[in-house]
Amino acid sequence: MLIVANWKAYVETREEAKKLLALAKRLSKIRRIKIVLAPSFPHLGLLAPNNISKVAFAAQDISDTKIGIATGEVTGGALRSVGAQYVIVGHSERRARGETDALIAEKTKRALVNGLTPILCVGEKERDGDAHYLSELKHQLAAVFSALSPRERLGVVVAYEPVWAIGKHAADAMSSHDLAEMVLYIRKVLADYLPGKSAKSALILYGGSTEPANARGLAGGSGIDGFLVGHASVDHEMFPALVKSLV
Ligand code: PGA
C-alpha cells in the first residue's frame, strides 16, 4: 500500500516536521507499506535532501513554468534538486483557489518532464441523484490524460478524493462499496487513454477523512492501491494506528 501523507499547511515548525519524519521512518519498515511525505516547500527542502530512509517525498504543488521570470513559483527542477520524487497536482484545495483543468494538465506535464511522479487528485464536489458526478470525474481525468503522451500517461498516480468527504471524520467518509464502484469507473475512463492492462494496474489512491477507524474497511475489496491522508497524517496517534491497521 502506498500511503501519501499530505501535511497541507498543518505543520509550522522544523521540530514538528522532524518528529513526523522520525515517525514515518519507523512505519516505513513495515512490509508492503510505502510512505510518501508531502510537507510544505520549506520543510521539503529541510527533510528530503538528507534522507537515506525508505520514506519518499512529495511536493504539494508544482509550477507550470519552466524556469526564469516567475516570482514565487517553484519549478519541477527545483523540487527534483532537493530530492522530491512525487508531486500532488490538482488537489481540490488548489482547484478551489482557481486552478483550472488546463493548468493542472500543464503542471502534470511539468512533473513528468522533470522525472517526478504526479499524484493527480480528482473527485466530485457533491453526489447528485442523476450521476452528474460521474461526468465531472470523467472530465477531470480526460482534461489531463488527453494532454499527455501515451508514455507519460503511464506515469500518473490517480488520487480519488470526493470533495464532500475531505477534512471530516471516518463516519463521513465514503463507504467501501461506493468506493469500489468509483474505482471501477475510474479504470473504465482510464482505459480510453491507457492500453487495457495498464488501466487495470494503474495506481489509484483514495483520500477523504481516512482515519484508523475506516482505513482497513476502505482498502478491503475496493481495488485501491493506497491512500492520500490529510489530517490523520499529522496526528502522532492516528497516523501509526492507520498504517498498522492496513497490515
Ligand atoms: P483529509 O484530507 O484526510 O483530512 O480528509 C485528505 C486530503 O485532502 O488529501
XYZ file of N, CA and C and ligand atoms in Angstrom:
750
model
N 0.830 -1.213 0.000
C 0.000 0.000 0.000
C 0.863 1.261 0.000
N 0.444 2.182 -0.803
C 1.140 3.468 -0.888
C 0.377 4.476 -0.004
N 1.060 5.002 0.982
C 0.406 5.954 1.896
C 1.062 7.319 1.707
N 0.309 8.255 1.160
C 0.846 9.593 0.954
C 0.310 10.502 2.058
N 1.218 11.056 2.849
C 0.848 11.921 3.974
C 0.839 13.365 3.498
N -0.357 13.894 3.310
C -0.499 15.274 2.848
C -0.565 16.193 4.071
N 0.576 16.785 4.393
C 0.652 17.630 5.603
C -0.072 18.970 5.422
N -0.497 19.256 4.214
C -1.192 20.525 3.943
C -0.428 21.683 4.605
N -1.147 22.573 5.303
C -0.461 23.675 5.996
C -0.558 23.466 7.503
N -0.568 22.204 7.917
C -0.722 21.886 9.341
C 0.574 22.057 10.139
N 1.727 21.870 9.483
C 2.998 21.800 10.229
C 3.781 23.101 10.040
N 4.118 23.769 11.141
C 4.790 25.065 11.001
C 6.203 25.112 11.538
N 6.595 24.147 12.362
C 7.940 24.236 12.929
C 8.828 23.106 12.403
N 10.140 23.393 12.390
C 11.120 22.380 11.963
C 11.085 21.189 12.901
N 10.893 21.475 14.190
C 10.911 20.411 15.195
C 9.781 19.410 14.926
N 8.602 19.961 14.647
C 7.455 19.088 14.406
C 7.655 18.294 13.100
N 8.184 18.954 12.095
C 8.434 18.265 10.813
C 9.397 17.100 11.029
N 10.432 17.340 11.820
C 11.424 16.284 12.078
C 10.825 15.131 12.874
N 9.957 15.454 13.827
C 9.309 14.408 14.621
C 8.428 13.524 13.734
N 7.695 14.171 12.834
C 6.811 13.399 11.951
C 7.621 12.539 10.980
N 8.784 13.037 10.561
C 9.648 12.220 9.692
C 10.151 10.993 10.470
N 10.553 11.211 11.734
C 11.051 10.083 12.536
C 9.962 9.015 12.681
N 8.734 9.459 12.871
C 7.600 8.521 12.979
C 7.421 7.758 11.660
N 7.468 8.496 10.560
C 7.293 7.858 9.235
C 8.403 6.854 8.957
N 9.622 7.177 9.400
C 10.747 6.253 9.185
C 10.482 4.928 9.880
N 9.972 5.016 11.112
C 9.683 3.775 11.849
C 8.610 2.969 11.119
N 7.584 3.665 10.649
C 6.474 2.965 9.991
C 6.883 2.403 8.630
N 7.866 3.028 8.012
C 8.267 2.596 6.657
C 8.977 1.239 6.678
N 9.298 0.781 7.872
C 9.948 -0.544 7.964
C 8.927 -1.681 7.861
N 7.657 -1.327 7.972
C 6.618 -2.358 7.883
C 6.540 -2.863 6.437
N 6.456 -4.166 6.293
C 6.434 -4.761 4.950
C 5.199 -4.339 4.146
N 5.419 -4.155 2.870
C 4.357 -3.801 1.916
C 3.715 -2.426 2.173
N 4.387 -1.604 2.985
C 3.903 -0.234 3.203
C 4.952 0.719 2.639
N 4.508 1.625 1.762
C 5.424 2.627 1.217
C 4.894 3.988 1.659
N 5.704 4.733 2.388
C 5.243 6.029 2.891
C 5.882 7.173 2.110
N 5.030 8.076 1.664
C 5.489 9.278 0.971
C 5.012 10.476 1.785
N 5.932 11.336 2.200
C 5.559 12.535 2.956
C 5.469 13.732 2.024
N 4.395 14.501 2.193
C 4.234 15.722 1.397
C 4.203 16.932 2.326
N 5.387 17.443 2.706
C 5.447 18.625 3.582
C 5.307 19.917 2.765
N 5.343 21.042 3.481
C 5.377 22.340 2.800
C 6.727 22.460 2.068
N 6.857 23.426 1.172
C 8.124 23.585 0.425
C 9.340 23.755 1.343
N 9.276 24.655 2.355
C 10.482 24.815 3.193
C 10.855 23.526 3.910
N 9.849 22.805 4.401
C 10.142 21.568 5.122
C 10.587 20.454 4.181
N 10.136 20.509 2.940
C 10.628 19.555 1.928
C 12.131 19.767 1.733
N 12.508 21.040 1.651
C 13.927 21.377 1.478
C 14.765 21.024 2.697
N 14.116 21.007 3.860
C 14.817 20.668 5.101
C 15.013 19.158 5.243
N 13.948 18.402 4.925
C 13.964 16.962 5.233
C 14.437 16.069 4.090
N 14.062 16.408 2.862
C 14.301 15.464 1.759
C 15.781 15.308 1.385
N 16.594 16.380 1.379
C 17.966 16.211 0.867
C 18.812 15.236 1.689
N 18.591 15.159 2.999
C 19.421 14.286 3.844
C 18.820 12.910 4.055
N 17.748 12.634 3.362
C 17.001 11.421 3.642
C 17.676 10.175 3.073
N 17.952 9.216 3.949
C 18.511 7.961 3.446
C 17.608 6.791 3.842
N 16.385 7.112 4.237
C 15.464 6.059 4.671
C 14.600 5.592 3.504
N 13.654 4.711 3.800
C 12.733 4.225 2.759
C 11.582 5.197 2.505
N 11.475 6.206 3.349
C 10.434 7.219 3.162
C 10.750 8.019 1.903
N 9.739 8.293 1.099
C 9.945 9.141 -0.083
C 9.228 10.475 0.144
N 9.530 11.456 -0.717
C 8.961 12.791 -0.534
C 8.189 13.272 -1.750
N 7.128 14.007 -1.434
C 6.318 14.637 -2.471
C 6.227 16.127 -2.182
N 6.087 16.917 -3.228
C 5.737 18.326 -3.041
C 4.215 18.411 -3.081
N 3.674 19.484 -2.505
C 2.213 19.638 -2.503
C 1.720 20.375 -3.738
N 2.670 20.905 -4.513
C 2.288 21.674 -5.702
C 3.537 21.831 -6.558
N 3.362 22.231 -7.801
C 4.479 22.450 -8.724
C 4.081 23.587 -9.656
N 5.048 24.341 -10.102
C 4.735 25.423 -11.027
C 4.517 24.877 -12.436
N 3.709 25.577 -13.201
C 3.562 25.219 -14.623
C 4.649 25.914 -15.457
N 5.444 26.772 -14.823
C 6.503 27.453 -15.567
C 7.766 26.600 -15.598
N 8.593 26.854 -16.623
C 9.802 26.052 -16.759
C 10.919 26.624 -15.888
N 11.353 27.773 -16.197
C 12.457 28.392 -15.465
C 12.431 29.876 -15.786
N 12.856 30.713 -14.840
C 13.033 32.125 -15.183
C 12.076 33.075 -14.523
N 11.480 33.957 -15.324
C 10.749 35.089 -14.758
C 9.378 34.676 -14.214
N 9.345 34.202 -12.972
C 8.093 33.777 -12.347
C 8.269 33.815 -10.834
N 8.216 35.016 -10.276
C 8.456 35.193 -8.835
C 7.499 34.354 -7.987
N 8.043 33.646 -7.060
C 7.222 32.865 -6.133
C 6.896 31.462 -6.611
N 7.224 31.157 -7.855
C 6.906 29.823 -8.377
C 7.993 28.818 -8.011
N 7.614 27.563 -7.857
C 8.586 26.504 -7.549
C 8.551 25.489 -8.690
N 9.630 25.422 -9.427
C 9.651 24.581 -10.639
C 9.927 23.112 -10.319
N 9.627 22.270 -11.288
C 9.904 20.841 -11.151
C 11.382 20.583 -10.942
N 12.219 21.355 -11.616
C 13.660 21.183 -11.470
C 14.110 21.465 -10.045
N 13.531 22.514 -9.446
C 13.894 22.860 -8.062
C 13.442 21.758 -7.102
N 12.275 21.219 -7.349
C 11.754 20.145 -6.480
C 12.638 18.907 -6.582
N 12.982 18.597 -7.813
C 13.815 17.416 -8.061
C 15.179 17.578 -7.353
N 15.687 18.813 -7.389
C 17.036 19.045 -6.872
C 17.131 18.835 -5.356
N 15.989 18.940 -4.633
C 16.057 18.684 -3.191
C 15.651 17.262 -2.845
N 15.284 16.475 -3.842
C 15.022 15.055 -3.573
C 13.560 14.644 -3.588
N 12.673 15.523 -4.082
C 11.271 15.098 -4.214
C 11.168 14.057 -5.319
N 10.319 13.079 -5.124
C 10.081 12.074 -6.172
C 8.649 12.129 -6.696
N 7.768 12.719 -5.915
C 6.350 12.808 -6.288
C 5.894 14.258 -6.172
N 4.759 14.554 -6.790
C 4.141 15.862 -6.552
C 2.618 15.729 -6.660
N 1.943 16.334 -5.690
C 0.473 16.335 -5.724
C 0.024 17.427 -6.696
N -0.847 17.073 -7.627
C -1.382 18.094 -8.541
C -2.910 18.030 -8.533
N -3.514 19.203 -8.675
C -4.969 19.269 -8.791
C -5.727 18.986 -7.511
N -5.087 19.184 -6.361
C -5.826 18.986 -5.110
C -7.039 19.921 -5.077
N -8.126 19.468 -4.490
C -9.357 20.282 -4.510
C -9.151 21.616 -3.806
N -8.215 21.658 -2.829
C -7.966 22.930 -2.142
C -7.239 23.912 -3.065
N -6.544 23.396 -4.073
C -5.913 24.274 -5.069
C -6.919 24.617 -6.176
N -7.737 23.641 -6.523
C -8.797 23.933 -7.509
C -9.693 25.041 -6.964
N -9.968 24.986 -5.639
C -10.832 25.995 -5.018
C -10.193 27.380 -5.064
N -8.859 27.413 -5.226
C -8.155 28.694 -5.322
C -7.983 29.108 -6.772
N -8.703 28.452 -7.671
C -8.757 28.905 -9.058
C -7.998 28.071 -10.070
N -7.404 26.959 -9.664
C -6.680 26.150 -10.653
C -7.666 25.467 -11.602
N -7.398 25.624 -12.885
C -8.274 25.046 -13.902
C -7.731 23.693 -14.350
N -8.564 22.948 -15.060
C -8.106 21.663 -15.605
C -6.905 21.863 -16.524
N -6.913 22.954 -17.292
C -5.807 23.200 -18.233
C -4.506 23.434 -17.469
N -4.586 24.201 -16.388
C -3.388 24.462 -15.575
C -2.894 23.162 -14.920
N -3.831 22.370 -14.442
C -3.473 21.100 -13.788
C -2.813 20.153 -14.796
N -3.307 20.159 -16.031
C -2.693 19.322 -17.076
C -1.250 19.775 -17.322
N -1.043 21.083 -17.348
C 0.296 21.626 -17.583
C 1.228 21.282 -16.408
N 0.714 21.381 -15.202
C 1.526 21.043 -14.023
C 1.888 19.556 -14.034
N 0.942 18.722 -14.441
C 1.201 17.277 -14.504
C 2.330 17.014 -15.499
N 2.271 17.718 -16.609
C 3.308 17.560 -17.633
C 4.672 18.004 -17.106
N 4.677 19.139 -16.408
C 5.957 19.643 -15.859
C 6.546 18.644 -14.859
N 5.685 17.985 -14.105
C 6.167 16.971 -13.154
C 6.842 15.847 -13.926
N 6.158 15.332 -14.922
C 6.674 14.179 -15.673
C 7.974 14.515 -16.393
N 8.019 15.691 -17.007
C 9.225 16.108 -17.729
C 10.427 16.168 -16.786
N 10.154 16.485 -15.519
C 11.237 16.589 -14.532
C 11.475 15.300 -13.747
N 10.878 14.215 -14.193
C 11.123 12.925 -13.558
C 10.408 12.749 -12.226
N 9.358 13.552 -11.981
C 8.574 13.413 -10.749
C 7.281 12.659 -11.065
N 6.814 11.861 -10.128
C 5.549 11.153 -10.337
C 4.398 12.029 -9.879
N 3.510 12.426 -10.795
C 2.372 13.247 -10.364
C 1.306 12.400 -9.677
N 0.786 12.911 -8.574
C -0.370 12.292 -7.907
C -1.536 13.204 -8.234
N -2.301 12.799 -9.225
C -3.366 13.655 -9.755
C -4.646 13.468 -8.949
N -5.078 14.547 -8.280
C -6.303 14.467 -7.470
C -7.519 14.798 -8.322
N -8.502 13.934 -8.238
C -9.776 14.171 -8.917
C -10.890 13.819 -7.937
N -12.065 14.351 -8.166
C -13.173 13.997 -7.274
C -14.304 14.982 -7.404
N -15.521 14.462 -7.229
C -16.708 15.307 -7.393
C -16.928 16.193 -6.169
N -17.555 17.346 -6.408
C -17.843 18.259 -5.293
C -18.958 17.700 -4.436
N -19.964 17.168 -5.107
C -21.061 16.558 -4.354
C -21.665 15.411 -5.139
N -22.441 14.612 -4.455
C -23.103 13.457 -5.079
C -24.537 13.846 -5.395
N -24.866 13.882 -6.658
C -26.246 14.201 -7.006
C -26.950 12.916 -7.414
N -28.253 12.961 -7.510
C -29.022 11.769 -7.852
C -28.872 11.351 -9.297
N -28.581 12.300 -10.192
C -28.598 11.950 -11.618
C -27.202 11.661 -12.190
N -26.286 11.260 -11.330
C -24.957 10.795 -11.757
C -24.134 11.857 -12.495
N -24.445 13.109 -12.244
C -23.634 14.185 -12.815
C -22.192 14.062 -12.311
N -22.041 13.514 -11.107
C -20.702 13.393 -10.516
C -19.787 12.504 -11.351
N -20.379 11.566 -12.078
C -19.540 10.709 -12.920
C -18.959 11.501 -14.096
N -19.770 12.352 -14.683
C -19.241 13.134 -15.814
C -18.232 14.179 -15.334
N -18.434 14.676 -14.111
C -17.475 15.628 -13.525
C -16.093 14.958 -13.404
N -16.120 13.742 -12.913
C -14.889 12.983 -12.715
C -14.223 12.659 -14.057
N -15.029 12.223 -14.998
C -14.523 11.869 -16.326
C -13.857 13.079 -16.979
N -14.504 14.217 -16.828
C -13.993 15.458 -17.400
C -12.621 15.813 -16.807
N -12.499 15.680 -15.478
C -11.220 15.999 -14.807
C -10.106 15.068 -15.291
N -10.417 13.799 -15.433
C -9.406 12.829 -15.886
C -9.041 13.075 -17.350
N -10.068 13.288 -18.172
C -9.843 13.464 -19.617
C -8.981 14.695 -19.874
N -9.240 15.782 -19.120
C -8.506 17.035 -19.352
C -7.006 16.816 -19.200
N -6.607 15.981 -18.271
C -5.182 15.755 -18.036
C -4.643 14.655 -18.955
N -5.316 13.519 -18.985
C -4.763 12.389 -19.756
C -4.699 12.696 -21.244
N -5.644 13.482 -21.757
C -5.617 13.766 -23.202
C -4.463 14.722 -23.546
N -3.939 15.426 -22.526
C -2.840 16.370 -22.792
C -1.470 15.693 -22.708
N -1.451 14.415 -22.334
C -0.175 13.713 -22.146
C 0.089 12.732 -23.284
N 1.357 12.415 -23.489
C 1.706 11.402 -24.483
C 1.366 10.025 -23.908
N 1.196 9.005 -24.763
C 0.869 7.664 -24.249
C 1.869 7.205 -23.194
N 3.120 7.535 -23.369
C 4.138 7.112 -22.418
C 4.003 7.870 -21.092
N 3.751 9.170 -21.189
C 3.599 9.978 -19.967
C 2.411 9.494 -19.122
N 1.341 9.090 -19.812
C 0.128 8.668 -19.091
C 0.400 7.527 -18.121
N 1.348 6.687 -18.477
C 1.646 5.517 -17.640
C 2.260 5.921 -16.296
N 2.783 7.149 -16.220
C 3.486 7.571 -15.002
C 2.618 8.309 -14.004
N 1.301 8.381 -14.243
C 0.432 9.174 -13.366
C -0.235 8.287 -12.303
N -0.177 8.724 -11.049
C -0.943 8.082 -9.973
C -2.217 8.909 -9.800
N -3.367 8.247 -9.738
C -4.630 8.969 -9.557
C -5.061 8.886 -8.094
N -5.379 10.043 -7.510
C -5.928 10.043 -6.141
C -7.387 10.471 -6.243
N -8.285 9.538 -5.965
C -9.708 9.859 -5.985
C -10.098 10.444 -4.629
N -10.469 11.717 -4.653
C -10.819 12.409 -3.407
C -12.156 13.131 -3.564
N -13.257 12.476 -3.175
C -14.540 13.180 -3.243
C -14.484 14.386 -2.314
N -14.732 15.561 -2.855
C -14.517 16.793 -2.087
C -15.403 16.828 -0.832
N -16.602 16.283 -0.946
C -17.543 16.291 0.188
C -17.048 15.439 1.355
N -16.071 14.587 1.112
C -15.591 13.693 2.179
C -14.276 14.166 2.789
N -13.733 15.294 2.308
C -12.417 15.733 2.793
C -12.529 16.519 4.103
N -11.578 16.256 4.996
C -11.437 17.068 6.208
C -12.497 16.821 7.268
N -13.122 15.634 7.205
C -14.131 15.319 8.220
C -13.635 14.153 9.069
N -14.551 13.277 9.465
C -14.124 12.123 10.263
C -14.553 10.835 9.586
N -14.020 9.729 10.113
C -14.235 8.428 9.474
C -15.696 8.195 9.084
N -16.605 8.573 9.967
C -18.022 8.300 9.712
C -18.556 9.063 8.495
N -17.871 10.141 8.106
C -18.341 10.947 6.966
C -17.693 10.525 5.660
N -16.715 9.613 5.719
C -16.005 9.223 4.503
C -16.913 8.357 3.638
N -16.381 8.015 2.494
C -17.138 7.201 1.556
C -17.234 5.761 2.077
N -18.275 5.062 1.671
C -18.354 3.650 2.053
C -17.462 2.848 1.115
N -17.048 1.692 1.597
C -16.174 0.851 0.803
C -16.884 0.387 -0.469
N -18.187 0.151 -0.367
C -18.971 -0.286 -1.526
C -18.989 0.799 -2.611
N -19.274 2.036 -2.205
C -19.291 3.138 -3.185
C -17.903 3.375 -3.758
N -16.883 3.206 -2.904
C -15.517 3.415 -3.385
C -15.164 2.378 -4.456
N -15.549 1.134 -4.223
C -15.264 0.073 -5.203
C -15.872 0.443 -6.557
N -17.082 0.973 -6.526
C -17.765 1.375 -7.770
C -17.005 2.487 -8.475
N -16.532 3.452 -7.683
C -15.818 4.592 -8.266
C -14.472 4.173 -8.851
N -13.809 3.236 -8.181
C -12.513 2.767 -8.678
C -12.711 2.059 -10.025
N -13.770 1.260 -10.123
C -14.069 0.594 -11.397
C -14.338 1.627 -12.490
N -15.090 2.642 -12.108
C -15.429 3.688 -13.080
C -14.159 4.425 -13.550
N -13.278 4.738 -12.604
C -12.032 5.436 -12.966
C -11.204 4.562 -13.910
N -11.114 3.277 -13.616
C -10.345 2.381 -14.508
C -10.980 2.317 -15.893
N -12.301 2.396 -15.930
C -13.006 2.375 -17.226
C -12.642 3.635 -18.036
N -12.638 4.775 -17.364
C -12.268 6.028 -18.052
C -10.805 5.961 -18.491
N -9.944 5.451 -17.615
C -8.510 5.381 -17.945
C -8.262 4.479 -19.150
N -9.135 3.485 -19.332
C -8.957 2.553 -20.457
C -9.044 3.277 -21.809
N -9.656 4.461 -21.836
C -9.681 5.259 -23.081
C -8.308 5.849 -23.389
N -7.448 5.905 -22.393
C -6.146 6.579 -22.570
C -4.957 5.655 -22.395
N -5.201 4.517 -21.764
C -4.101 3.587 -21.483
C -4.424 2.241 -22.124
N -3.391 1.505 -22.549
C -3.667 0.161 -23.046
C -4.314 -0.683 -21.942
N -5.217 -1.587 -22.313
C -6.073 -2.352 -21.391
C -5.425 -2.771 -20.088
N -4.318 -3.465 -20.183
C -3.703 -3.982 -18.959
C -3.254 -2.850 -18.040
N -2.750 -1.786 -18.631
C -2.246 -0.671 -17.820
C -3.373 0.032 -17.083
N -4.562 0.119 -17.679
C -5.691 0.757 -16.992
C -6.063 -0.063 -15.773
N -5.911 -1.384 -15.885
C -6.247 -2.258 -14.747
C -5.225 -2.135 -13.621
N -3.958 -1.860 -14.010
C -2.921 -1.840 -12.972
C -2.497 -0.424 -12.574
N -3.137 0.600 -13.156
C -2.794 1.989 -12.792
C -3.009 2.165 -11.283
N -2.124 2.930 -10.641
C -2.246 3.120 -9.195
C -3.356 4.121 -8.885
N -4.278 3.699 -8.037
C -5.371 4.587 -7.621
C -5.396 4.651 -6.091
N -5.355 5.885 -5.580
C -5.413 6.111 -4.136
C -6.790 6.671 -3.786
N -7.170 6.526 -2.520
C -8.375 7.186 -2.034
C -7.976 8.241 -1.009
N -8.654 9.359 -1.009
C -8.425 10.379 0.004
C -9.738 11.022 0.424
N -9.844 11.329 1.710
C -11.048 11.983 2.227
C -11.449 11.347 3.542
N -11.031 11.975 4.665
C -11.384 11.503 6.006
C -10.974 10.056 6.258
N -9.768 9.696 5.839
C -9.252 8.375 6.181
C -8.657 8.452 7.581
N -9.113 7.570 8.442
C -8.658 7.512 9.831
C -8.447 6.042 10.198
N -7.876 5.772 11.386
C -7.690 4.364 11.774
C -9.003 3.576 11.747
N -10.114 4.264 12.032
C -11.397 3.560 12.132
C -11.923 3.049 10.792
N -11.501 3.661 9.688
C -12.108 3.225 8.418
C -11.104 2.783 7.354
N -9.799 2.944 7.601
C -8.815 2.670 6.546
C -8.888 1.217 6.058
N -8.905 0.297 6.989
C -8.893 -1.108 6.602
C -10.144 -1.480 5.795
N -11.267 -0.975 6.260
C -12.528 -1.251 5.561
C -12.519 -0.681 4.154
N -11.976 0.513 4.002
C -11.928 1.137 2.676
C -10.980 0.387 1.748
N -9.891 -0.129 2.320
C -8.897 -0.803 1.481
C -9.392 -2.171 1.024
N -10.140 -2.835 1.892
C -10.547 -4.207 1.593
C -11.577 -4.262 0.490
N -11.208 -4.870 -0.606
C -12.176 -5.124 -1.667
C -12.522 -3.949 -2.568
N -11.962 -2.777 -2.304
C -12.331 -1.627 -3.137
C -11.431 -1.498 -4.361
N -10.299 -2.186 -4.358
C -9.398 -2.119 -5.523
C -8.441 -0.940 -5.495
N -8.362 -0.236 -4.353
C -7.407 0.883 -4.282
C -6.004 0.366 -3.940
N -5.023 1.184 -4.280
C -3.623 0.815 -4.045
C -3.016 1.575 -2.874
N -3.812 2.442 -2.249
C -3.287 3.198 -1.121
C -4.167 4.394 -0.806
N -3.617 5.305 -0.001
C -4.394 6.451 0.497
C -3.614 7.760 0.394
N -4.345 8.830 0.205
C -3.803 10.176 0.389
C -4.444 10.672 1.687
N -3.636 10.776 2.722
C -4.167 11.046 4.068
C -3.875 12.492 4.454
N -4.877 13.206 4.909
C -4.693 14.597 5.328
C -4.493 14.697 6.825
N -5.540 15.113 7.559
C -5.380 15.443 8.984
C -4.799 14.302 9.816
N -5.171 13.060 9.477
C -4.656 11.943 10.293
C -3.152 11.748 10.104
N -2.601 12.300 9.027
C -1.169 12.076 8.758
C -0.267 12.956 9.624
N -0.837 13.959 10.295
C -0.019 14.814 11.173
C -0.373 14.582 12.645
N -1.088 13.507 12.893
C -1.501 13.165 14.253
C -0.650 11.983 14.718
N 0.081 12.193 15.803
C 1.046 11.178 16.257
C 0.402 9.872 16.715
N -0.882 9.902 17.058
C -1.556 8.646 17.414
C -2.246 8.033 16.203
N -2.955 8.888 15.481
C -3.767 8.357 14.379
C -2.936 7.792 13.237
N -1.832 8.458 12.883
C -1.099 8.004 11.697
C -0.532 6.589 11.863
N 0.184 6.324 12.973
C 0.666 4.950 13.117
C -0.476 3.927 13.215
N -1.555 4.308 13.892
C -2.684 3.363 14.013
C -3.279 3.075 12.644
N -3.370 4.116 11.830
C -3.928 3.953 10.480
C -3.029 3.021 9.633
N -1.736 3.296 9.644
C -0.810 2.484 8.840
C -0.830 1.034 9.316
N -0.787 0.841 10.638
C -0.741 -0.532 11.176
C -2.041 -1.286 10.917
N -3.139 -0.555 10.784
C -4.416 -1.239 10.531
C -4.449 -1.869 9.135
N -3.520 -1.470 8.298
C -3.528 -1.951 6.898
C -2.697 -3.210 6.685
N -1.974 -3.625 7.741
C -1.118 -4.802 7.530
C -1.667 -6.059 8.218
P -8.349 14.521 4.990
O -7.638 15.167 3.713
O -7.737 13.147 5.182
O -8.063 15.461 6.102
O -9.808 14.421 4.652
C -7.350 14.407 2.577
C -6.806 15.312 1.503
O -7.318 16.422 1.321
O -5.812 14.972 0.816
